Short mmCIF file of C-alpha atoms in Angstrom, two decimals:
data_model
loop_
_atom_site.label_atom_id
_atom_site.label_comp_id
_atom_site.label_asym_id
_atom_site.label_seq_id
_atom_site.Cartn_x
_atom_site.Cartn_y
_atom_site.Cartn_z
CA MET K 20 -87.40 7.20 -104.39
CA SER K 21 -84.21 5.46 -104.48
CA ASP K 22 -81.52 5.46 -107.30
CA PRO K 23 -78.76 3.12 -105.83
CA PRO K 24 -75.43 2.45 -107.35
CA ARG K 25 -75.09 -0.45 -109.98
CA ASP K 26 -74.06 -3.92 -108.84
CA GLY K 27 -70.40 -4.31 -108.45
CA VAL K 28 -69.56 -0.61 -108.12
CA GLN K 29 -68.90 -0.82 -104.43
CA GLU K 30 -66.49 -3.63 -104.84
CA ALA K 31 -64.76 -1.94 -107.71
CA VAL K 32 -64.26 1.21 -105.66
CA ALA K 33 -62.82 -0.90 -102.81
CA SER K 34 -60.37 -2.72 -105.16
CA LEU K 35 -59.26 0.50 -106.89
CA ARG K 36 -58.74 2.24 -103.42
CA SER K 37 -56.67 -0.67 -102.17
CA GLY K 38 -54.41 -0.29 -105.31
CA GLY K 39 -53.68 3.25 -104.62
CA VAL K 40 -56.39 4.69 -106.96
CA ASN K 41 -58.23 7.54 -104.99
CA VAL K 42 -61.88 7.52 -106.25
CA LYS K 43 -63.84 10.59 -105.81
CA MET K 44 -67.56 11.34 -106.55
CA ILE K 45 -68.75 14.37 -108.28
CA THR K 46 -72.50 15.17 -108.38
CA GLY K 47 -74.82 18.00 -108.98
CA ASP K 48 -77.25 16.55 -106.21
CA SER K 49 -77.56 17.85 -102.76
CA ARG K 50 -75.17 17.17 -99.90
CA THR K 51 -77.68 14.69 -98.25
CA THR K 52 -78.18 12.63 -101.45
CA ALA K 53 -74.37 12.72 -102.17
CA LEU K 54 -73.57 11.35 -98.63
CA ALA K 55 -76.26 8.61 -98.86
CA ILE K 56 -74.65 7.39 -102.10
CA GLY K 57 -71.28 7.82 -100.97
CA GLN K 58 -71.79 5.65 -97.84
CA GLN K 59 -73.17 2.85 -100.00
CA LEU K 60 -69.89 3.01 -101.88
CA GLY K 61 -67.74 3.06 -98.81
CA MET K 62 -66.84 6.79 -99.38
CA ASN K 63 -66.98 8.35 -95.95
CA GLY K 64 -64.46 11.13 -96.37
CA GLU K 65 -64.82 14.87 -96.45
CA THR K 66 -67.26 16.67 -98.56
CA MET K 67 -67.16 19.83 -100.50
CA SER K 68 -69.67 21.99 -102.36
CA GLY K 69 -69.32 23.66 -105.71
CA ASP K 70 -69.43 27.14 -103.98
CA GLU K 71 -66.59 26.07 -101.81
CA ILE K 72 -64.73 25.07 -104.79
CA GLN K 73 -65.41 28.41 -106.51
CA ALA K 74 -64.29 30.10 -103.37
CA LEU K 75 -60.92 28.31 -103.46
CA ALA K 76 -60.55 29.00 -107.11
CA THR K 77 -58.74 32.23 -106.46
CA SER K 78 -56.33 30.37 -104.20
CA VAL K 79 -55.24 27.76 -106.86
CA GLY K 80 -51.60 27.11 -106.04
CA ASP K 81 -52.08 27.66 -102.29
CA LYS K 82 -51.19 24.36 -100.41
CA SER K 83 -54.08 24.56 -98.05
CA ALA K 84 -56.71 25.01 -100.90
CA LEU K 85 -55.10 22.15 -102.86
CA ASP K 86 -55.07 19.83 -99.87
CA ARG K 87 -58.64 20.49 -99.15
CA ILE K 88 -59.62 19.40 -102.66
CA ARG K 89 -57.24 16.45 -102.48
CA LEU K 90 -58.54 15.14 -99.26
CA SER K 91 -62.34 15.47 -100.12
CA ASP K 92 -64.03 12.35 -101.42
CA ILE K 93 -67.48 13.79 -102.40
CA PHE K 94 -68.23 16.97 -104.34
CA TYR K 95 -71.85 18.06 -104.49
CA ARG K 96 -73.82 20.80 -106.17
CA VAL K 97 -70.97 20.95 -108.82
CA SER K 98 -71.27 22.77 -112.08
CA PRO K 99 -69.04 22.03 -115.31
CA ARG K 100 -66.54 24.66 -114.32
CA HIS K 101 -66.11 23.26 -110.92
CA LYS K 102 -65.22 19.85 -112.44
CA VAL K 103 -62.47 21.36 -114.42
CA LEU K 104 -61.11 23.16 -111.30
CA ILE K 105 -61.11 19.85 -109.42
CA VAL K 106 -59.23 18.19 -112.19
CA LYS K 107 -56.63 20.95 -112.45
CA SER K 108 -56.17 21.11 -108.73
CA LEU K 109 -55.37 17.52 -108.63
CA GLN K 110 -52.98 17.51 -111.49
CA GLU K 111 -51.26 20.50 -109.83
CA VAL K 112 -50.03 18.45 -107.02
CA GLY K 113 -48.58 15.76 -109.39
CA ASN K 114 -51.55 13.39 -109.62
CA ILE K 115 -52.61 11.55 -112.70
CA VAL K 116 -56.34 12.18 -113.09
CA ALA K 117 -58.91 10.02 -114.86
CA MET K 118 -62.41 11.61 -115.26
CA THR K 119 -65.66 9.88 -116.08
CA GLY K 120 -68.68 11.50 -117.62
CA ASP K 121 -71.68 11.03 -120.00
CA GLY K 122 -73.17 14.62 -120.68
CA VAL K 123 -72.25 17.56 -122.95
CA ASN K 124 -71.21 19.50 -119.61
CA ASP K 125 -68.62 16.91 -118.85
CA ALA K 126 -66.72 17.36 -122.17
CA VAL K 127 -64.29 20.15 -120.96
CA ALA K 128 -63.41 18.25 -117.68
CA LEU K 129 -62.83 15.00 -119.81
CA LYS K 130 -60.55 16.88 -122.10
CA SER K 131 -58.71 18.47 -119.24
CA ALA K 132 -58.12 15.22 -117.45
CA ASP K 133 -55.12 12.97 -118.29
CA ILE K 134 -57.53 10.13 -119.09
CA GLY K 135 -60.96 11.16 -120.18
CA VAL K 136 -63.49 8.15 -119.75
CA ALA K 137 -66.90 8.62 -121.61
CA MET K 138 -69.93 6.24 -121.39
CA GLY K 139 -70.69 4.32 -124.54
CA LYS K 140 -74.41 3.97 -124.19
CA SER K 141 -75.68 6.97 -122.27
CA GLY K 142 -72.74 9.25 -123.23
CA THR K 143 -73.43 12.11 -125.73
CA ASP K 144 -71.51 12.34 -129.05
CA VAL K 145 -69.74 15.60 -127.52
CA CYS K 146 -68.60 13.53 -124.52
CA LYS K 147 -67.42 10.66 -126.67
CA GLU K 148 -65.32 13.03 -128.83
CA ALA K 149 -63.68 14.70 -125.92
CA ALA K 150 -62.86 11.46 -124.09
CA ASP K 151 -59.78 9.27 -124.48
CA VAL K 152 -61.58 5.97 -123.58
CA ILE K 153 -65.17 4.89 -124.11
CA LEU K 154 -66.89 2.34 -121.94
CA VAL K 155 -69.09 0.58 -124.30
CA ASN K 156 -71.05 -1.20 -121.45
CA ASP K 157 -71.22 1.93 -119.17
CA ASP K 158 -69.96 -0.18 -116.34
CA PHE K 159 -67.62 1.42 -113.82
CA GLY K 160 -66.17 -1.93 -113.02
CA THR K 161 -64.63 -2.01 -116.54
CA ILE K 162 -62.14 0.52 -115.36
CA LEU K 163 -60.88 -1.96 -112.72
CA ALA K 164 -60.43 -4.55 -115.34
CA ALA K 165 -58.66 -2.07 -117.80
CA ILE K 166 -56.23 -1.10 -114.96
CA GLU K 167 -55.58 -4.90 -114.32
CA GLU K 168 -54.96 -5.44 -117.89
CA GLY K 169 -52.78 -2.44 -118.28
CA LYS K 170 -50.56 -3.18 -115.18
CA SER K 171 -50.28 -6.83 -116.37
CA ILE K 172 -48.98 -5.79 -119.78
CA PHE K 173 -46.57 -3.42 -118.16
CA TYR K 174 -45.13 -6.06 -115.90
CA ASN K 175 -45.15 -8.70 -118.66
CA ILE K 176 -42.99 -6.28 -120.74
CA LYS K 177 -40.63 -5.84 -117.81
CA ASN K 178 -40.28 -9.66 -117.38
CA PHE K 179 -39.62 -10.02 -121.02
CA VAL K 180 -36.85 -7.28 -120.91
CA ARG K 181 -35.30 -8.77 -117.80
CA PHE K 182 -35.18 -12.28 -119.52
CA GLN K 183 -33.63 -11.05 -122.66
CA LEU K 184 -31.15 -8.69 -120.97
CA SER K 185 -29.90 -11.23 -118.59
CA THR K 186 -29.42 -14.08 -121.15
CA SER K 187 -27.89 -11.65 -123.78
CA ILE K 188 -25.47 -10.12 -121.31
CA ALA K 189 -24.52 -13.68 -120.16
CA ALA K 190 -23.91 -14.91 -123.63
CA LEU K 191 -21.88 -11.83 -124.65
CA SER K 192 -19.91 -12.02 -121.34
CA LEU K 193 -19.09 -15.53 -122.04
CA ILE K 194 -17.55 -14.93 -125.38
CA ALA K 195 -16.04 -11.53 -124.39
CA ILE K 196 -14.11 -13.14 -121.39
CA SER K 197 -12.89 -16.01 -123.43
CA THR K 198 -11.59 -13.62 -126.12
CA LEU K 199 -10.10 -11.15 -123.57
CA PHE K 200 -8.03 -13.90 -121.71
CA SER K 201 -7.27 -15.82 -124.88
CA LEU K 202 -9.14 -18.85 -123.77
CA PRO K 203 -10.74 -21.34 -126.09
CA SER K 204 -14.28 -20.45 -127.13
CA PRO K 205 -16.76 -22.48 -125.00
CA LEU K 206 -19.38 -22.28 -127.70
CA ASN K 207 -19.15 -22.85 -131.47
CA ALA K 208 -20.83 -20.42 -133.94
CA MET K 209 -23.89 -22.77 -134.57
CA GLN K 210 -24.39 -23.30 -130.69
CA ILE K 211 -24.53 -19.48 -130.31
CA LEU K 212 -27.01 -19.12 -133.04
CA TRP K 213 -29.19 -21.92 -131.61
CA ILE K 214 -29.17 -20.16 -128.22
CA ASN K 215 -30.07 -16.79 -129.71
CA ILE K 216 -32.68 -17.74 -132.29
CA ILE K 217 -34.29 -21.03 -130.87
CA MET K 218 -33.71 -20.97 -127.06
CA ASP K 219 -34.34 -17.18 -126.37
CA GLY K 220 -37.11 -16.72 -128.82
CA PRO K 221 -40.16 -18.89 -127.85
CA PRO K 222 -39.65 -18.66 -124.11
CA ALA K 223 -39.14 -14.84 -124.27
CA GLN K 224 -42.23 -14.48 -126.44
CA SER K 225 -44.39 -16.63 -124.02
CA LEU K 226 -43.46 -14.11 -121.12
CA GLY K 227 -45.48 -11.49 -122.98
CA VAL K 228 -48.67 -13.60 -122.76
CA GLU K 229 -48.58 -14.33 -119.11
CA PRO K 230 -52.10 -14.36 -117.71
CA VAL K 231 -53.28 -11.39 -115.72
CA ASP K 232 -52.35 -11.60 -112.05
CA ARG K 233 -55.51 -10.88 -110.08
CA ASP K 234 -53.37 -9.39 -107.29
CA VAL K 235 -51.78 -6.80 -109.63
CA VAL K 236 -54.41 -4.26 -108.95
CA GLN K 237 -53.32 -4.22 -105.33
CA ARG K 238 -49.91 -2.83 -106.36
CA PRO K 239 -49.56 0.86 -106.00
CA PRO K 240 -49.19 3.09 -109.28
CA ARG K 241 -45.62 3.69 -110.12
CA LYS K 242 -44.16 7.18 -110.35
CA ILE K 243 -44.58 8.76 -113.69
CA SER K 244 -40.77 9.62 -113.78
CA GLN K 245 -39.93 6.10 -113.10
CA GLY K 246 -38.44 4.30 -116.02
CA MET K 247 -38.99 0.59 -116.92
CA ILE K 248 -35.40 -0.48 -115.98
CA THR K 249 -35.29 0.21 -112.12
CA ARG K 250 -32.53 -0.53 -109.83
CA LEU K 251 -34.14 -3.83 -108.71
CA LEU K 252 -34.66 -4.96 -112.29
CA ALA K 253 -30.98 -4.12 -113.00
CA ALA K 254 -29.95 -6.06 -109.93
CA ARG K 255 -32.02 -9.08 -110.98
CA VAL K 256 -30.48 -8.94 -114.58
CA VAL K 257 -26.89 -8.63 -113.34
CA MET K 258 -27.44 -11.34 -110.66
CA SER K 259 -28.82 -13.84 -113.23
CA ALA K 260 -26.22 -12.98 -115.81
CA VAL K 261 -23.41 -13.53 -113.16
CA CYS K 262 -24.92 -16.87 -112.23
CA ILE K 263 -25.20 -18.11 -115.77
CA VAL K 264 -21.59 -17.04 -116.74
CA LEU K 265 -20.01 -18.44 -113.61
CA GLY K 266 -21.78 -21.63 -113.78
CA THR K 267 -21.21 -22.26 -117.51
CA PHE K 268 -17.55 -21.29 -117.23
CA TRP K 269 -17.13 -23.57 -114.30
CA VAL K 270 -18.46 -26.57 -116.30
CA PHE K 271 -16.36 -25.66 -119.33
CA TRP K 272 -13.23 -25.24 -117.34
CA THR K 273 -13.78 -28.49 -115.38
CA GLU K 274 -14.51 -30.51 -118.45
CA MET K 275 -11.52 -29.13 -120.38
CA SER K 276 -9.03 -29.60 -117.59
CA ILE K 277 -9.52 -33.27 -117.72
CA ASP K 278 -7.33 -33.62 -121.09
CA ASN K 279 -6.38 -29.87 -121.35
CA LYS K 280 -8.08 -29.70 -124.78
CA VAL K 281 -11.53 -28.71 -126.12
CA THR K 282 -13.41 -31.71 -127.26
CA ALA K 283 -17.02 -32.28 -128.46
CA ARG K 284 -17.98 -33.35 -124.91
CA ASP K 285 -16.63 -30.18 -123.40
CA THR K 286 -18.65 -27.85 -125.84
CA THR K 287 -21.80 -30.14 -125.46
CA MET K 288 -21.74 -29.89 -121.60
CA THR K 289 -21.13 -26.22 -121.78
CA PHE K 290 -23.72 -25.73 -124.52
CA THR K 291 -26.38 -27.75 -122.66
CA CYS K 292 -25.62 -26.11 -119.25
CA PHE K 293 -26.21 -22.66 -120.90
CA VAL K 294 -29.50 -23.80 -122.33
CA PHE K 295 -30.68 -25.14 -119.02
CA PHE K 296 -29.80 -21.87 -117.37
CA ASP K 297 -31.71 -20.12 -119.93
CA MET K 298 -34.80 -22.32 -119.21
CA PHE K 299 -34.75 -21.73 -115.44
CA ASN K 300 -33.91 -17.90 -116.03
CA ALA K 301 -37.18 -17.81 -118.09
CA LEU K 302 -39.12 -19.68 -115.34
CA SER K 303 -37.85 -17.00 -112.82
CA SER K 304 -38.78 -14.19 -115.01
CA ARG K 305 -42.41 -15.09 -115.16
CA SER K 306 -43.10 -12.82 -112.23
CA GLU K 307 -41.43 -9.77 -110.63
CA PHE K 308 -42.94 -10.46 -107.12
CA LYS K 309 -44.32 -13.95 -106.81
CA SER K 310 -42.52 -17.11 -106.28
CA VAL K 311 -42.78 -19.79 -108.90
CA PHE K 312 -44.67 -21.83 -106.27
CA GLN K 313 -47.33 -19.01 -106.04
CA PHE K 314 -48.26 -18.50 -109.60
CA GLY K 315 -47.91 -22.21 -110.61
CA LEU K 316 -45.87 -24.00 -113.20
CA LEU K 317 -48.94 -24.73 -115.56
CA THR K 318 -50.76 -21.22 -115.49
CA ASN K 319 -49.11 -20.18 -118.84
CA ARG K 320 -49.65 -22.74 -121.42
CA ALA K 321 -47.67 -20.88 -123.97
CA PHE K 322 -44.76 -20.82 -121.69
CA VAL K 323 -45.10 -24.50 -121.00
CA VAL K 324 -45.18 -25.25 -124.79
CA ALA K 325 -42.26 -23.01 -125.44
CA VAL K 326 -39.95 -24.36 -122.80
CA GLY K 327 -40.97 -27.91 -123.61
CA GLY K 328 -40.31 -27.44 -127.29
CA SER K 329 -36.96 -25.82 -126.64
CA LEU K 330 -35.91 -28.58 -124.40
CA ILE K 331 -36.97 -31.25 -126.96
CA GLY K 332 -35.00 -29.37 -129.64
CA GLN K 333 -31.98 -29.30 -127.38
CA MET K 334 -32.25 -33.17 -126.86
CA LEU K 335 -32.42 -33.64 -130.54
CA VAL K 336 -29.32 -31.53 -130.95
CA ILE K 337 -27.51 -33.83 -128.44
CA TYR K 338 -28.81 -37.19 -129.56
CA PHE K 339 -29.94 -36.92 -133.18
CA PRO K 340 -26.86 -37.99 -135.34
CA PRO K 341 -27.48 -35.57 -138.33
CA LEU K 342 -27.81 -32.62 -135.83
CA GLN K 343 -24.84 -33.83 -133.84
CA LYS K 344 -22.60 -33.23 -137.10
CA ILE K 345 -23.95 -29.73 -137.48
CA PHE K 346 -23.61 -28.64 -133.87
CA ILE K 347 -20.55 -30.70 -133.07
CA THR K 348 -22.07 -32.43 -130.06
CA GLU K 349 -22.01 -35.87 -128.49
CA PRO K 350 -24.53 -37.79 -126.35
CA LEU K 351 -24.55 -37.10 -122.59
CA SER K 352 -25.54 -39.51 -119.82
CA ILE K 353 -28.47 -39.19 -117.53
CA GLY K 354 -26.19 -38.36 -114.86
CA ASP K 355 -24.66 -35.52 -116.88
CA LEU K 356 -28.18 -34.02 -117.48
CA LEU K 357 -29.14 -34.22 -113.84
CA PHE K 358 -25.93 -32.64 -112.86
CA LEU K 359 -26.55 -29.78 -115.37
CA MET K 360 -30.07 -29.27 -114.26
CA THR K 361 -29.11 -29.12 -110.57
CA LEU K 362 -26.42 -26.48 -111.33
CA SER K 363 -28.49 -24.27 -113.62
CA SER K 364 -31.43 -24.31 -111.10
CA SER K 365 -29.03 -21.97 -108.94
CA VAL K 366 -30.30 -19.01 -111.12
CA LEU K 367 -33.76 -19.79 -110.08
CA VAL K 368 -32.84 -20.32 -106.47
CA CYS K 369 -30.93 -16.83 -106.37
CA ASP K 370 -34.02 -15.02 -107.85
CA GLU K 371 -36.39 -16.79 -105.47
CA LEU K 372 -34.35 -15.49 -102.56
CA LEU K 373 -34.30 -12.01 -103.83
CA LYS K 374 -38.04 -12.11 -104.35
CA PHE K 375 -38.39 -13.30 -100.79
CA TYR K 376 -36.37 -10.52 -99.43
CA ARG K 377 -38.40 -8.02 -101.32
CA ARG K 378 -41.67 -9.40 -100.36
CA ARG K 379 -40.71 -9.45 -96.72
CA TYR K 380 -38.68 -6.22 -96.25
CA THR K 381 -39.09 -3.92 -99.21
CA LEU K 382 -42.52 -4.15 -100.82
CA ALA K 383 -44.57 -3.40 -97.57
CA GLY K 384 -44.83 0.42 -97.26
CA ARG K 385 -41.45 1.31 -98.89
CA GLN K 386 -42.40 1.97 -102.64
CA LEU K 387 -43.34 5.42 -103.51
CA SER K 388 -46.13 5.86 -105.85
CA THR K 389 -48.02 8.46 -107.59
CA PRO K 390 -51.81 8.23 -106.86
CA ILE K 391 -54.30 8.11 -109.65
CA HIS K 392 -57.39 10.07 -108.95
CA CYS K 393 -60.59 8.77 -110.62
CA PRO K 394 -63.33 11.31 -110.10
CA THR K 395 -66.77 9.85 -111.07
CA SER K 396 -69.55 12.07 -112.30
CA LEU K 397 -73.03 11.28 -111.21
#
């Protein structure tokens, strides 16, 4: 008789482990059967019986007892109360625990876990009521897809926040510095509204629908105490804002110094420079880790449409006479546009260098993480 694991489970377990998720198998079968199934899944760690768990129950809080449970991959001859002890022991050392189950006897353990996962087809009603998540297809591989999607959403939100903060800080700094030092305003009111509503809106929204990065599951789980705005994110925000402010001010000051007065050309050059900086900043914000050459320019269609539409709108503001009167702009030459695009791309170059440094020196082995233990119940 043979009851092998379902197709795709071995690959899912391997992927979860490579991403910092420690998968443990809990079964009521004998040690021989548990080991045979565990070997098929690539789980060759320590084993522990229900009786051994019960013996250690009186030592909960003792480091050696907790380490024994934490280091064991396979638990056999386990009863419902043993499952609860396993969950609580893992939680006691600071782990986030997800528990899968399908029977009535799994309900208490599912309720005790940080994330209870019930089977939708074979699971009992009691089990489903106790769970936080229900797998409608009873496929363990769905957990991997859910983690990928969850991590992708989290990183997309971080990218959105990074873009919005950097452009907002740059715009506020530009106006604040001009006011503080009694300098002429580099942008008029309509241009500022255009930047805030049209330029920042569509590109920022498109960052929230960035496709799932298939390598995201390989990244270790973040610490539960770690906020969304980390030191690295703050550094990227400040660096981008500084690049935008310095570049835009330099263009404004250079143009204004020609005749020592603010003309329509001066504000048009400054306005367009800031918009181009915004577009390159949005491009660099698409990924926290990968270079723009790794994830590709056309992988996010919404982003391509948003940036393309924003640039077309900017060209209309510069070259369409009715809009020229509203925004107080004048036409720029091809040379002017090429110069501004080259200058504004510096924000992308700086961020690419920071990503390269992180990939090479920081990401490999230096990021602390909180493991997510995902016991599976057979």
